[in-house]
C-alpha positions as a printed Julia matrix, in Angstrom:
242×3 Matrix{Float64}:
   0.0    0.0     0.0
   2.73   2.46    0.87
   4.06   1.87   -2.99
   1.07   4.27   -3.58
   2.13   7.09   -0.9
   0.65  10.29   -2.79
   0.25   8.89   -6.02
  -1.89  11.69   -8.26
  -5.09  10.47   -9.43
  -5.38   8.06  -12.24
  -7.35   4.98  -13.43
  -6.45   3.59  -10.59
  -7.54   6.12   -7.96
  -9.98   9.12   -9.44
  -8.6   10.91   -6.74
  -5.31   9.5    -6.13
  -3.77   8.29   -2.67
  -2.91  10.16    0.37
   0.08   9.92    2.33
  -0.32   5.78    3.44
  -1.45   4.94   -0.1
  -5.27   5.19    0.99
  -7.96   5.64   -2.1
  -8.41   9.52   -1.33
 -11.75   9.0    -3.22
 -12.82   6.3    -0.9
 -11.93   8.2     2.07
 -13.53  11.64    0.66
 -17.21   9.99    0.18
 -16.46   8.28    3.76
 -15.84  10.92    5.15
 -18.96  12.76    4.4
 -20.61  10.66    6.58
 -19.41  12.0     9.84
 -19.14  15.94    8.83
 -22.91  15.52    8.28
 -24.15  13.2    10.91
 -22.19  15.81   13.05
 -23.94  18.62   11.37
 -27.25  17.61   11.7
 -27.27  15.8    15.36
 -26.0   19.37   16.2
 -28.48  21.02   14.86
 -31.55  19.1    15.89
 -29.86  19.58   19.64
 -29.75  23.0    19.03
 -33.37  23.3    17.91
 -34.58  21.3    20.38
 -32.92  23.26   23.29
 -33.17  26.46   21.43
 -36.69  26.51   20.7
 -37.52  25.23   23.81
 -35.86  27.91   25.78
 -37.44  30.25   23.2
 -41.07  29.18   23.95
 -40.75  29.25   27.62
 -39.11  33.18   27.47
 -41.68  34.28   24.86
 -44.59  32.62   26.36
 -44.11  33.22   30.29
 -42.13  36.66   30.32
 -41.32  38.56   32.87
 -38.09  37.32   35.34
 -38.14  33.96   33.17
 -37.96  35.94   30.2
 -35.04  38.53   31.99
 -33.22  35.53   33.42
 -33.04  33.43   30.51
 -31.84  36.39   28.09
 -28.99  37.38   30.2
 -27.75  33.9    30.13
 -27.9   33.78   26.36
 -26.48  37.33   26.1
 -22.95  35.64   27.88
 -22.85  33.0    25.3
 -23.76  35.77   22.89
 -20.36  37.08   23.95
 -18.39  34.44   23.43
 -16.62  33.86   20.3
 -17.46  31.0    18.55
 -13.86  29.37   17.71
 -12.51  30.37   21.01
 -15.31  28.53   23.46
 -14.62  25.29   21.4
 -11.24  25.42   21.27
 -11.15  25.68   25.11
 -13.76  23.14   25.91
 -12.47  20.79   23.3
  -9.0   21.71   24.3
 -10.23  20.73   27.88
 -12.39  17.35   27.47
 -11.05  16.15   23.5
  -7.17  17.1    23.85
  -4.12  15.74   23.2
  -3.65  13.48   26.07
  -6.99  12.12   25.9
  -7.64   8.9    24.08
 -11.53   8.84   23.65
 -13.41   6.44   21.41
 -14.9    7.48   18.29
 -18.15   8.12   20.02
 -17.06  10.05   22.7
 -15.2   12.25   20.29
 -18.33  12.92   17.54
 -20.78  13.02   21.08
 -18.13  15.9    22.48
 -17.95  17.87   18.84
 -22.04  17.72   19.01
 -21.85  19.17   22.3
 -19.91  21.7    22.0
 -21.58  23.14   18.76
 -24.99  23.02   20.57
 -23.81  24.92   23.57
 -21.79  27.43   21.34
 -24.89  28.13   19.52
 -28.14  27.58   21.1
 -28.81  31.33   22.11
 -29.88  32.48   18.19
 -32.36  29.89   18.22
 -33.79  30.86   21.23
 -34.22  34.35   20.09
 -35.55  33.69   17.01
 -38.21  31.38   19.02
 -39.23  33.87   21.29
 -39.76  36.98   18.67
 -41.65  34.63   16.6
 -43.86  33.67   19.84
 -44.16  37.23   21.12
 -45.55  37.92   17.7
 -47.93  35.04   17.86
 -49.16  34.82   21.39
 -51.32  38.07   20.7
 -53.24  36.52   17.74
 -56.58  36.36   17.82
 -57.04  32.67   17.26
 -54.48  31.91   20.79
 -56.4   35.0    22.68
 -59.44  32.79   21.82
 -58.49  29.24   23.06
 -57.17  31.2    26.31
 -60.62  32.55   26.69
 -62.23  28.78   26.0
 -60.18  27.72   29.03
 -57.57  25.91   26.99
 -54.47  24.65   28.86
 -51.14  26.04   28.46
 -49.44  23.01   26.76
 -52.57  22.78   24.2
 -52.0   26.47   23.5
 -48.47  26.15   22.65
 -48.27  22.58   21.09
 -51.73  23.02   19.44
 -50.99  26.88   18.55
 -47.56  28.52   19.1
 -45.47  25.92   17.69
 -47.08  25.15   14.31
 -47.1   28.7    13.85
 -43.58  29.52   14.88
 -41.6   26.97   13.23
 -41.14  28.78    9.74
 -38.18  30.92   10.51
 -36.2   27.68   12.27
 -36.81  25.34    9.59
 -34.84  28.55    7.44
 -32.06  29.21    9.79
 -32.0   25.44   10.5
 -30.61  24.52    6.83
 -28.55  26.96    7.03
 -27.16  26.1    10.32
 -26.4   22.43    8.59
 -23.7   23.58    6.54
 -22.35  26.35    9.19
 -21.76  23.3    11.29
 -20.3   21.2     8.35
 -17.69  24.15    8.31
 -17.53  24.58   11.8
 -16.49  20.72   12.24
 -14.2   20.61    9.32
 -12.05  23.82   10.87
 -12.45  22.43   14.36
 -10.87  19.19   13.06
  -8.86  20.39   10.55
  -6.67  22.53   14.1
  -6.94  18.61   16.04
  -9.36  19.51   18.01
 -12.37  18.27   16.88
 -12.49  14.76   14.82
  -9.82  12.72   15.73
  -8.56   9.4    14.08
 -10.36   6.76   13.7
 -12.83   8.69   12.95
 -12.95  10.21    9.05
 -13.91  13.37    8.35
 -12.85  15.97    5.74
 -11.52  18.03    8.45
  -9.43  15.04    9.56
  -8.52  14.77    5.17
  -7.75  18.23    4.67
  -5.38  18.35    8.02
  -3.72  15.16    6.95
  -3.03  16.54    3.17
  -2.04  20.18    4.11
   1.58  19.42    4.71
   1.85  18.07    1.04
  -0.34  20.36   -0.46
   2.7   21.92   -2.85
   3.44  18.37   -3.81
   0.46  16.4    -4.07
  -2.47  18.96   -4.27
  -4.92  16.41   -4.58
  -5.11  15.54   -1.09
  -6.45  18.56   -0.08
  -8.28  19.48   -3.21
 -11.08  17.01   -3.55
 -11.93  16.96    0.3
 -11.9   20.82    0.04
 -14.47  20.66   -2.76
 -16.51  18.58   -1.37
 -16.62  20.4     1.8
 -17.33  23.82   -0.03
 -20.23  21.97   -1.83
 -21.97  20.56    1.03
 -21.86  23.94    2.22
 -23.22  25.83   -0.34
 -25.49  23.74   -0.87
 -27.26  23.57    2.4
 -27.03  27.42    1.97
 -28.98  27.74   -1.01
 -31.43  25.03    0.35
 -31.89  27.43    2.85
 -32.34  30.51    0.87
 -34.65  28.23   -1.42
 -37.27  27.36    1.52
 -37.28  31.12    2.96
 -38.35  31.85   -1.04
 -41.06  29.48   -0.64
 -42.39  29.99    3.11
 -42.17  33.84    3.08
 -45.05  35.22    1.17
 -43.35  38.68    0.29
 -40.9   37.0    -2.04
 -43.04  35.34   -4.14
């Protein structure tokens, strides 16, 4: 195998061999795997704890409402790259040998926690702006409970603008794992990711640009993609920009 050691493509390999004479093209659609289970685990956690936070704020106000925001307004000022680098740097270092698991569970983590706070917000300005409506004013009147109000009512009604931001989010996080493993902290071997490519190929990118060239496009893809996706369902849900 090591006969192949950054071998450019050819019939043999489309997308020729990294460094330990591994199919880069075989590694490359691999690796998409992780990158977007990663991606979208983080941002169904983030959702999930976002909105939730979001509902409760919008829908009870007052000190719940006060409390809540401060707390997101100290994550708010946090930059992004610097919380995960020290709480990766902390639990998914160096020294640490953590199963593949582990590792993808920490990255998840991490990203949810680093990001929940715009979810929330955009939750709770899209159920300050529904709570008033005539058709929840009405089921409060008809003695309706509070969880029928907001499953039945607030949540149907509010989803629109996370199921936007949402696909967007996907390839953020795609990025946000590829750089995250691409500075070893986030994906670690065995684990393959095109973070974990691109890192591996950057020392021979002069020599054998391949390495880093395919993983890179297929990383930028993924991410535009999920972009326009995302651009393409605002088009659709918001009325205005039909």
């Amino acid at each position: 195998m090591l006969s192949r050691s950054r071998v450019g493509p050819s019939t043999d390999g489309w997308f020729g061999f990294d460094l330990q004479g591994r199919d880069v093209y075989a590694r490359t659609i691999y690796g998409a795997r992780a990158s977007i289970v990663v991606a979208l685990l983080s941002t169904i956690g983030t959702l999930v704890f976002g909105g939730a936070l979001g509902i409760v704020t919008g829908y009870r106000g007052g000190w719940v409402d006060s409390l809540l925001s401060r707390v997101a307004d100290v994550f708010f000022g946090l930059p992004f790259m610097l919380g995960a680098l020290v709480i990766l740097a902390t639990f998914n270092g160096a020294d640490r040998d953590n199963g593949e698991y582990k590792i993808i569970g920490m990255v998840i983590i991490t990203l949810v926690v680093l990001s929940w706070p715009v979810v929330m917000r955009l939750m709770r300005s899209s159920v300050l702006a529904t709570k008033e409506a005539d058709y929840v004013l009405a089921a409060r009147a008809m003695g309706a409970s509070t969880s029928r109000i907001v499953l039945k009512h607030l949540l149907p009604n509010c989803l629109a603008p996370l199921l936007i931001y949402a696909t967007i989010m996907v390839g953020s996080f795609i990025g946000a794992e590829a750089t995250l493993s691409f500075l070893g902290i986030g994906l670690k071997q065995p684990v393959v990711s095109w973070g974990i490519s691109i890192s591996e190929g950057e020392r021979y990118v002069r020599v054998s640009p391949h390495m880093v060239f395919f993983p890179c496009a297929f990383l930028v893809t993924a991410v535009i993609s999920f972009v326009m996706l995302g651009e393409a369902i605002r088009e659709a849900l918001d009325p205005k920009l039909r």
